[in-house]
Coordinates of C-alpha atoms and ligand atoms in Angstrom, one line a residue:
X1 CA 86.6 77.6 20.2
X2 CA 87.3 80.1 23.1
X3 CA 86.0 80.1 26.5
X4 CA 83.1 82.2 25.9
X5 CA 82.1 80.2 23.0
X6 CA 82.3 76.8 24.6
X7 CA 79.9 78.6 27.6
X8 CA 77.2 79.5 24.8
X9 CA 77.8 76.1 22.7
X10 CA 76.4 74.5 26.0
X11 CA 73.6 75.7 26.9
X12 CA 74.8 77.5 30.1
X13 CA 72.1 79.8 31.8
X14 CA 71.4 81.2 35.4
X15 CA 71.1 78.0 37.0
X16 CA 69.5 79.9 40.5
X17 CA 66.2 80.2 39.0
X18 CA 66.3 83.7 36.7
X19 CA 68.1 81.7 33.3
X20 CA 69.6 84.6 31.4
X21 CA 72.1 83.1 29.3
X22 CA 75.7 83.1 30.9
X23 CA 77.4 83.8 27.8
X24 CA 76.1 87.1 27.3
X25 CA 76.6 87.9 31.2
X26 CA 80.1 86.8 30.7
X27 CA 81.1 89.2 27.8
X28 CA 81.0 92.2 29.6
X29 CA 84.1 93.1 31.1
X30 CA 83.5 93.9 34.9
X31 CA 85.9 94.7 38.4
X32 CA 84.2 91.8 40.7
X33 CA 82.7 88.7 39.5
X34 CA 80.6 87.2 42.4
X35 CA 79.1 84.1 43.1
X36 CA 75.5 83.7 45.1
X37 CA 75.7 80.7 47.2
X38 CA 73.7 82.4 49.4
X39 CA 70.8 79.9 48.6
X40 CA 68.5 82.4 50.4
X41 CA 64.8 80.5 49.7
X42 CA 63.8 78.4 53.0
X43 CA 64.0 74.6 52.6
X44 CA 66.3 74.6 49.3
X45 CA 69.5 72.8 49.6
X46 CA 71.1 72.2 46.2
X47 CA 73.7 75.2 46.2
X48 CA 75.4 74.4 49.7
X49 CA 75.6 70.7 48.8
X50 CA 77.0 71.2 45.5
X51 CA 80.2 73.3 46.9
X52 CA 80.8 70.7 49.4
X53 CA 80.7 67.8 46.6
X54 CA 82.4 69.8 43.7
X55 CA 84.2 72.6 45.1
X56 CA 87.3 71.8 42.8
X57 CA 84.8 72.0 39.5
X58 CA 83.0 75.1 40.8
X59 CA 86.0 77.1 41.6
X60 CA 87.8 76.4 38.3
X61 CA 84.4 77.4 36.7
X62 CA 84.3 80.3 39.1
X63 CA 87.8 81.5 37.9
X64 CA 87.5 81.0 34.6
X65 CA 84.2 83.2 34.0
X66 CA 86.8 85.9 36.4
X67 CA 89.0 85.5 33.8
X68 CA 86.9 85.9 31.2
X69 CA 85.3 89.0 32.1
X70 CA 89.2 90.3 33.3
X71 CA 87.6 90.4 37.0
X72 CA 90.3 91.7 39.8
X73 CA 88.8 89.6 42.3
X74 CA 86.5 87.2 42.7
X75 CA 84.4 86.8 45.3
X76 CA 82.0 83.7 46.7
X77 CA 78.9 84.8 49.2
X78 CA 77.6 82.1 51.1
X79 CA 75.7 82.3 54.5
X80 CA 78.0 82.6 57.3
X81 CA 76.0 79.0 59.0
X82 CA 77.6 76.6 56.5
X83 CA 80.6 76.4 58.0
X84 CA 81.8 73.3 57.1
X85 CA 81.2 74.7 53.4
X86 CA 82.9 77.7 53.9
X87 CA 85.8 75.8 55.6
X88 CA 86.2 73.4 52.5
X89 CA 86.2 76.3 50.2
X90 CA 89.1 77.8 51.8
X91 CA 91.0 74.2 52.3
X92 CA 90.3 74.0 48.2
X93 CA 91.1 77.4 47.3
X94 CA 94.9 77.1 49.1
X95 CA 95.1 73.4 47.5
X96 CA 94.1 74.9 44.1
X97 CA 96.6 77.8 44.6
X98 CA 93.5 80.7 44.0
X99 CA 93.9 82.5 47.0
X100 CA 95.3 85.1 45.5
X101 CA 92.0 85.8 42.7
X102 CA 89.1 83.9 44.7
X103 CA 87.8 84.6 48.8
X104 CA 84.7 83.2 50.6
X105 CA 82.7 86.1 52.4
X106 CA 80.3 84.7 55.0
X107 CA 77.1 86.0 54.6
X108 CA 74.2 86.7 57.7
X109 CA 71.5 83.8 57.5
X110 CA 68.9 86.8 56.3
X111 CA 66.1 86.9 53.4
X112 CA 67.0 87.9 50.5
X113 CA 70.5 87.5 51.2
X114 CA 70.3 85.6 47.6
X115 CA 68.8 88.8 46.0
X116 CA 71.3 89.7 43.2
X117 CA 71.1 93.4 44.2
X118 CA 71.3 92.8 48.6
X119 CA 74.6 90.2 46.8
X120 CA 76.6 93.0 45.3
X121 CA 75.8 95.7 48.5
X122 CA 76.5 92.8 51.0
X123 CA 79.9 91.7 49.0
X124 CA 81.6 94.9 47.3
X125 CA 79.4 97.6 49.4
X126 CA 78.0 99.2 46.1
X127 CA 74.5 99.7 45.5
X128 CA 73.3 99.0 42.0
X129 CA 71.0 102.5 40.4
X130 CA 67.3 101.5 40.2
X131 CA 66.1 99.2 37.5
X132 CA 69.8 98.9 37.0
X133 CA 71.7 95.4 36.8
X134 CA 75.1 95.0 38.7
X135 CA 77.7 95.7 35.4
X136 CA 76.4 99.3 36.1
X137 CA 78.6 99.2 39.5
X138 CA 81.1 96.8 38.3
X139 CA 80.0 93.5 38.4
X140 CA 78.8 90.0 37.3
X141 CA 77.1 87.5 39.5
X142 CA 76.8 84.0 38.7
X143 CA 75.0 81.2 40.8
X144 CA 77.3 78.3 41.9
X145 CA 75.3 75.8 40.2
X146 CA 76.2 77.9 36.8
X147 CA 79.8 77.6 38.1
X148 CA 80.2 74.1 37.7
X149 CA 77.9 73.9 34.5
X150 CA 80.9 76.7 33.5
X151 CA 83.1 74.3 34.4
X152 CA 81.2 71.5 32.6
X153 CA 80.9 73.3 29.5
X154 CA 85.1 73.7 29.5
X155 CA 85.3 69.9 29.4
X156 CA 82.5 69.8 26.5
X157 CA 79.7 69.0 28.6
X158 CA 76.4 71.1 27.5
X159 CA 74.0 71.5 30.4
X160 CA 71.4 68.1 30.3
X161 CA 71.1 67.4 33.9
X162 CA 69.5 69.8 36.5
X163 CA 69.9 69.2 41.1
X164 CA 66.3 69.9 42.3
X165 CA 65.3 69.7 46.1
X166 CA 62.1 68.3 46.8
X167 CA 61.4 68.9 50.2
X168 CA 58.3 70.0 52.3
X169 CA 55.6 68.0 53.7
X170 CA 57.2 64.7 52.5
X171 CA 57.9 61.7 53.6
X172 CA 61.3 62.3 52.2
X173 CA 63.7 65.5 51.7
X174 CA 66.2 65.1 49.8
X175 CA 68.2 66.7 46.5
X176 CA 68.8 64.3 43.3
X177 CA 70.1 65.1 40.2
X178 CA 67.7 64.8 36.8
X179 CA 67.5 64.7 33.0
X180 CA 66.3 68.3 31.9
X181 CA 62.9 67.4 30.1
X182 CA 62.3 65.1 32.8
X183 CA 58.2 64.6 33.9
X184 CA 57.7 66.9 36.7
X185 CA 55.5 64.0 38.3
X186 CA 58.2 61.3 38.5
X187 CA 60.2 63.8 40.3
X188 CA 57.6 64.5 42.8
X189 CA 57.2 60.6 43.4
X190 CA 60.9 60.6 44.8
X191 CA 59.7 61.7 47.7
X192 CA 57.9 58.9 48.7
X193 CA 54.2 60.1 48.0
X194 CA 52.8 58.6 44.7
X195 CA 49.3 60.2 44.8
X196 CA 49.2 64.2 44.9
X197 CA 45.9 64.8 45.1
X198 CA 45.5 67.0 48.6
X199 CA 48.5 68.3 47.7
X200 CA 49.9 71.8 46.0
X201 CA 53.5 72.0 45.1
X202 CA 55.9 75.3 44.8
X203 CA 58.0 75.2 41.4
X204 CA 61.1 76.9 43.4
X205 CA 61.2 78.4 46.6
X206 CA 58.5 79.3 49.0
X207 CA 58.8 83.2 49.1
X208 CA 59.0 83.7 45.4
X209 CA 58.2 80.2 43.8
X210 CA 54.5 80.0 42.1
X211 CA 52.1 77.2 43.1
X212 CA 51.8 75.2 40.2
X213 CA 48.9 74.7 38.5
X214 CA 49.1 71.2 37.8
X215 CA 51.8 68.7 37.5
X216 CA 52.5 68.1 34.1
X217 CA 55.1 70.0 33.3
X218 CA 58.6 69.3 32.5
X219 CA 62.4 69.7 34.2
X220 CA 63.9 73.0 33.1
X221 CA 67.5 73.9 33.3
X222 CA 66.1 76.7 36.3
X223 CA 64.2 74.3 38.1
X224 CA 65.7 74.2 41.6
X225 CA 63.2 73.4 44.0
X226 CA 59.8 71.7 44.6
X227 CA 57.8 72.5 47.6
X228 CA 54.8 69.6 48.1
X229 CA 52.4 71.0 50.8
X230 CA 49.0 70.2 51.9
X231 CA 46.8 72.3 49.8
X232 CA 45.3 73.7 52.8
X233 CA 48.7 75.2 54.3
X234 CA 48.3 78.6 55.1
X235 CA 51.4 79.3 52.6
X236 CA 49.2 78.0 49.4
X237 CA 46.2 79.2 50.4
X238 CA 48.5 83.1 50.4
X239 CA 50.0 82.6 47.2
X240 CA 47.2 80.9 45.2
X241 CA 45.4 84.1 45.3
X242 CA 43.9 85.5 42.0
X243 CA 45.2 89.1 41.1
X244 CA 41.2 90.1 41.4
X245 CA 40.9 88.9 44.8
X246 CA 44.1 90.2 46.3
X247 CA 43.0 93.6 45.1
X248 CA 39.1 93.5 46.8
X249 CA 41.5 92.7 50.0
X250 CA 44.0 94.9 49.5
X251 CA 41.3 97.6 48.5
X252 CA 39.1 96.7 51.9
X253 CA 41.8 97.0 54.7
X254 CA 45.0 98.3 54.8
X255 CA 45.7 100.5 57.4
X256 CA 49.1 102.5 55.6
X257 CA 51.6 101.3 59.0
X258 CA 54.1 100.9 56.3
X259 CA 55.9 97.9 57.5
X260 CA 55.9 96.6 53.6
X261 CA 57.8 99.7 53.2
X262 CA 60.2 99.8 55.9
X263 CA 61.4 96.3 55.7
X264 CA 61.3 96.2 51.9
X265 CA 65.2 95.0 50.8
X266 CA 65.0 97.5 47.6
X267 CA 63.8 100.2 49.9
X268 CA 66.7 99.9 52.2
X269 CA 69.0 99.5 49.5
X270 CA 68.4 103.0 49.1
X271 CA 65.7 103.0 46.2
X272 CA 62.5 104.5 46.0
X273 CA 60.5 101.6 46.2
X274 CA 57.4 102.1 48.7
X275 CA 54.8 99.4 48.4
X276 CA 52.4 100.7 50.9
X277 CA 51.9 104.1 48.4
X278 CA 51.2 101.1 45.8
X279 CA 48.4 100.4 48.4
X280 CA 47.1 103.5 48.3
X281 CA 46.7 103.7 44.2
X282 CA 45.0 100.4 44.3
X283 CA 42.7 101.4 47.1
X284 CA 41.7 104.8 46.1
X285 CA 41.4 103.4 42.9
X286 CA 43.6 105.6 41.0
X287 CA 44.5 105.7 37.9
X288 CA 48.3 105.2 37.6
X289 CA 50.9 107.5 36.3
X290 CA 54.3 108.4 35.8
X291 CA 54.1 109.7 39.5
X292 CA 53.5 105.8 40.0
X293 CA 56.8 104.4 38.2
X294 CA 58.7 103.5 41.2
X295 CA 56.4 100.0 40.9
X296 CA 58.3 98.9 38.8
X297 CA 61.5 98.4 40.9
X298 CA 60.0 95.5 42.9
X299 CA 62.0 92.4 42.7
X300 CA 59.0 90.4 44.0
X301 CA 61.1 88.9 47.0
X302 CA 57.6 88.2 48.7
X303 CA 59.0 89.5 52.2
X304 CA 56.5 92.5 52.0
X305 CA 52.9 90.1 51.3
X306 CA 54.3 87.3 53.2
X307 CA 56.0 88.6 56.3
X308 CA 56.2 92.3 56.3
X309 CA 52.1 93.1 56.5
X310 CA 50.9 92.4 59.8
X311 CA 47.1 91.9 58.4
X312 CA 48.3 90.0 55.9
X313 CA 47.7 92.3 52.8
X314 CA 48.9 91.8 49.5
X315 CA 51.2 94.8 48.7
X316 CA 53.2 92.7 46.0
X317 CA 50.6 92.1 43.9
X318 CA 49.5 95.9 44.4
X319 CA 52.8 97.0 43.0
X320 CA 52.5 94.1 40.2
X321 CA 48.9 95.4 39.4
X322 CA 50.4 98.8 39.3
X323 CA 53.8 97.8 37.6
X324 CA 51.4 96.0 34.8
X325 CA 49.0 99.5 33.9
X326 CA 51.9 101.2 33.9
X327 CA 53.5 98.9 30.9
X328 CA 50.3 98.9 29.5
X329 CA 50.7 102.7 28.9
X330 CA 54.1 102.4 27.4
X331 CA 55.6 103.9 30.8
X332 CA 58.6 102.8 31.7
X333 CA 60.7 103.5 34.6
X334 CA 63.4 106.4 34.3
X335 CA 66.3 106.5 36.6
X336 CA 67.5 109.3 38.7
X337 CA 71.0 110.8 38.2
X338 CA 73.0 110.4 41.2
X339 CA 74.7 107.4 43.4
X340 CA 72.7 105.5 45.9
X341 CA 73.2 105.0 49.1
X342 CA 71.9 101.5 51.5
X343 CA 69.6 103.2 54.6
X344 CA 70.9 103.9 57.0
X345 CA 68.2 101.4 59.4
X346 CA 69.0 99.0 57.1
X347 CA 71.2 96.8 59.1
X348 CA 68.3 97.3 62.1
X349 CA 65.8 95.9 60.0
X350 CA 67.3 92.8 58.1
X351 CA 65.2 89.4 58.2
X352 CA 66.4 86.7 60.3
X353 CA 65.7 83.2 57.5
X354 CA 64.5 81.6 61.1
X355 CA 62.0 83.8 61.9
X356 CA 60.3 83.8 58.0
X357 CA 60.5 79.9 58.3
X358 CA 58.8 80.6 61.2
X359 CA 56.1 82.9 60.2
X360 CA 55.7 80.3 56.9
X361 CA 54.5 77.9 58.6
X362 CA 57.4 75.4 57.6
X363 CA 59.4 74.9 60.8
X364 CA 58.9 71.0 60.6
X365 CA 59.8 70.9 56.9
X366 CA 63.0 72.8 57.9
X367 CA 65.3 69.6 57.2
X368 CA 68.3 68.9 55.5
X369 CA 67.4 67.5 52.3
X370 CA 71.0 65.0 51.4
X371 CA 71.7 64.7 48.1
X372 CA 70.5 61.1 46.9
X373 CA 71.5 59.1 44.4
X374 CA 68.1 58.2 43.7
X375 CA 67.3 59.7 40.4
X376 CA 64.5 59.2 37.2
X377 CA 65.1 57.6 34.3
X378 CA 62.4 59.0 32.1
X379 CA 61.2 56.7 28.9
X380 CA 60.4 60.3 27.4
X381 CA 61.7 63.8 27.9
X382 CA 60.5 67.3 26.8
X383 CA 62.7 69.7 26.5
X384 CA 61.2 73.6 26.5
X385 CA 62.3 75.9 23.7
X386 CA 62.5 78.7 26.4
X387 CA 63.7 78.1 29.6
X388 CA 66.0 81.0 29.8
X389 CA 65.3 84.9 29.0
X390 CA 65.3 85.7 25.5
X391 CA 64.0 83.8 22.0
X392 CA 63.1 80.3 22.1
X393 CA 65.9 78.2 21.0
X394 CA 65.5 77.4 17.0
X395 CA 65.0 73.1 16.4
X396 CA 68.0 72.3 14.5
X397 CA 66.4 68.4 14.4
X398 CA 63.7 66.7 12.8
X399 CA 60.7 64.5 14.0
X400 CA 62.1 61.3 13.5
X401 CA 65.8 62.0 13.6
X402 CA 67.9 59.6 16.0
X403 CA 69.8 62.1 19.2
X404 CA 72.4 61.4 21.5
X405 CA 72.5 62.6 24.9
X406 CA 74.3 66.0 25.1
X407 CA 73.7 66.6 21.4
X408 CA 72.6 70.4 20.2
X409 CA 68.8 70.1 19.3
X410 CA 67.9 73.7 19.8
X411 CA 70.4 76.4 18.6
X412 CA 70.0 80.5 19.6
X413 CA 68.4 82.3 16.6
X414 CA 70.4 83.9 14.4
X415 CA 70.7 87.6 16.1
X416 CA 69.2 87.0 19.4
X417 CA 69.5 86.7 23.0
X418 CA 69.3 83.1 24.1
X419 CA 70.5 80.0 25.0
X420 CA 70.8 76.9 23.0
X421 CA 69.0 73.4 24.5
X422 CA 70.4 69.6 24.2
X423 CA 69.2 66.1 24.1
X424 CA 69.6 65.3 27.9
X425 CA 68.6 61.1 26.6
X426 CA 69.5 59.2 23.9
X427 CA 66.7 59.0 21.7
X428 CA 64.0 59.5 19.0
X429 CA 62.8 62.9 18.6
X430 CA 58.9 62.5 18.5
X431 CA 57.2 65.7 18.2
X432 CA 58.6 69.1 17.8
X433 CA 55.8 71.6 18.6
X434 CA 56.0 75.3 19.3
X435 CA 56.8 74.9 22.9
X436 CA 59.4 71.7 23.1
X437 CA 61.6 69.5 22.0
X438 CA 60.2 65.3 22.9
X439 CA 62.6 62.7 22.7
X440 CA 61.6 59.0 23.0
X441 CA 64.1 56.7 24.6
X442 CA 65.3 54.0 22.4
Ligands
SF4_1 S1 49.9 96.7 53.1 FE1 50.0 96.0 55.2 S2 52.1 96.6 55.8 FE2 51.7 97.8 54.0 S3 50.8 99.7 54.8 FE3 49.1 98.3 54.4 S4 48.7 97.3 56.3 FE4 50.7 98.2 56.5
SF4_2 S1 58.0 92.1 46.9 FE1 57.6 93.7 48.4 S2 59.3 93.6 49.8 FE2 59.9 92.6 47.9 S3 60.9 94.2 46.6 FE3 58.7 94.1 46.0 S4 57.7 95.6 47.3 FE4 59.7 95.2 48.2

């Protein structure tokens, strides 16, 4: 089985949250391959922690997926404040004679520094076209987390386990390490609360991770954070707002200053991405058009509804509003000829991570968060069919069938993008319904 092979065989996905499957990233054939440690979402902790405690297995993941895609040089961002990361990586680069392939480039403690597009401008000084993904300008990114599960996969390992912070208003912060298909809930309890109600909790980071709706759910191979506030925070109270009520706001009050615009990262990356004209469609009612499109370039970083707007408007969810009617018409976004070029304000108007922490209301929750050893040992997992862009996986197992851990249960269908899933317990497979995969521990 060759390299690539072994990466789809185990499951390997986007481990920093957006889960497209790493073997189809890998076969493309690109001059950089980079790796976002930036870990740019306030409070999460598991990417800086993981280089320190497997640098060896993420840079021999990290070379190999350089390799694979015949990359000239490989290249790790992390933020320039872990320096005792930064320093380790260079100590285990020269140990693991790679100096010559992989280099660490300190980053600026910004938001989004971990935005795949801000990754490739900060590290190679390219900016990717609009709507475009970074092979157009020569590269591949991959998270470090995906690193080591690269790594992992090489030694026949298929991704069952999954690092998750759980940090926020908690009696205890900290990072553990989980079955996939693990209960959400019995996660949650590691931080020392065992009754949620009067609480809200953020499946990923702050600026871009949704409030769930209830705590049921299941461990995914992207889940990377979870953020348990007081359901009256100001920061829940923002982002559980309905679609319909945003846009009575937005339609009501804002006053076109165009900060949303001027410190929007896409916009100063060079594209023509301009929220507050969003505004304006939504609040003049207008029906959208073509004239409309550049909607659809919004990454939905969050920086523009929750730190940009200084009335606190919702200009996200007026490009998402705008984005969606624009779909709905069959428009899609058409790029302009020509190379980009970053602003030239840009480097006047970048996001210091302490002042959003700040302005998110989660300066006391802005704590390390030490990996524990403290971890769940579920009776019962579920693993989800989909937990990575593209088809669900396919159940290649039956209700009733006996699984080990790390066995294939799910495998990509024939034809399709996707990622297979495995047994992350040794077990009984239960039920097999449209959605997941449950497996009773014996
Ligand atoms: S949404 Fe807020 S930041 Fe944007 S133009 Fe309106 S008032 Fe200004
Ligand atoms: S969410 Fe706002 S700031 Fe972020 S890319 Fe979209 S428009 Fe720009």
């Amino acid at each position: 089985m060759n390299l690539l092979e072994m990466i789809k065989d185990a499951g390997v996905i986007g481990a920093g949250g957006a889960g497209f499957p790493t073997h189809v990233k890998l076969a493309s054939k690109a001059e950089f391959l980079l790796m976002n440690a930036a870990e740019c979402e306030p409070l999460l902790r598991v990417d800086q922690q993981l280089m320190e405690l497997f640098a060896d297995e993420i840079l021999q993941g990290f070379e190999a997926a350089g390799r694979l895609v015949e990359a000239k040089e490989a290249i790790i961002g992390i933020k320039e404040k872990h320096k005792d990361v930064i320093r380790h990586l260079n100590e285990r680069i020269q140990v693991l004679k790679l100096g010559d392939y992989i280099r660490v480039q300190a980053l600026k403690d910004v938001y989004p520094a971990g935005d795949e597009q801000v990754l490739v401008y900060e590290l190679t000084g390219r900016v990717v076209p609009e709507a475009g993904i970074p092979i157009q300008v020569g590269c591949v990114v991959v998270n470090s987390e995906t690193a080591l599960n690269i790594y992992q996969a090489i030694k026949g390992n298929p991704v069952t386990e999954k690092y998750i912070t759980i940090t926020g208003d908690v009696p205890e912060k900290l990072t553990v390490k989980v079955p996939v298909g693990t209960p959400i809930i019995d996660v949650l309890k590691l931080s020392g609360i065992e009754d949620f109600q009067g609480y809200s909790v953020i499946d990923g980071g702050p600026m871009m991770g949704p409030v769930m709706e209830n705590l049921s759910g299941f461990v995914t191979k992207k889940t990377k954070g979870l953020v348990i506030l007081k359901k009256q925070h100001d920061l829940i109270r923002r982002k559980s707002m309905t679609v319909d009520q945003s846009r009575r706001i937005n339609r009501a009050t804002c006053e076109q200053c165009r900060m949303c615009t001027d410190l929007c990262p896409r916009f100063l990356l060079g594209h023509d991405l301009q929220p507050h004209k969003m505004m304006r469609v939504v609040g003049y009612g207008i029906d959208p058009d073509k004239t409309q499109e550049m909607a659809m370039l919004c990454c939905q970083c969050n920086l523009c509804e929750l730190f940009a707007c200084p009335i606190g408007l919702y200009p996200r969810a007026a490009n998402m509003f705008v984005k969606q009617q624009l779909l709905d018409k069959g428009i899609r976004y058409e790029c302009k000829p020509g190379e980009l070029q970053a602003r030239e304000i840009r480097k006047f108007r970048l996001l210091p991570s302490k002042r959003l922490v700040a302005r998110l209301g989660l300066y006391p929750y802005d704590k390390p968060a030490p990996m524990s050893e403290k971890t769940v040992v579920p009776d019962q997992v579920s693993i989800a069919l989909v937990q990575h862009v593209g088809a669900p996986a396919k159940p290649i197992v039956t209700v009733g069938q006996r699984v080990e851990a790390g066995q294939m249960i799910g495998a990509i269908p024939e034809g399709s993008l996707g990622a297979a899933i495995h047994a992350s317990i040794a077990g009984t497979v239960t039920e097999i319904s449209s959605a997941a995969i449950t497996i009773r521990r014996d």
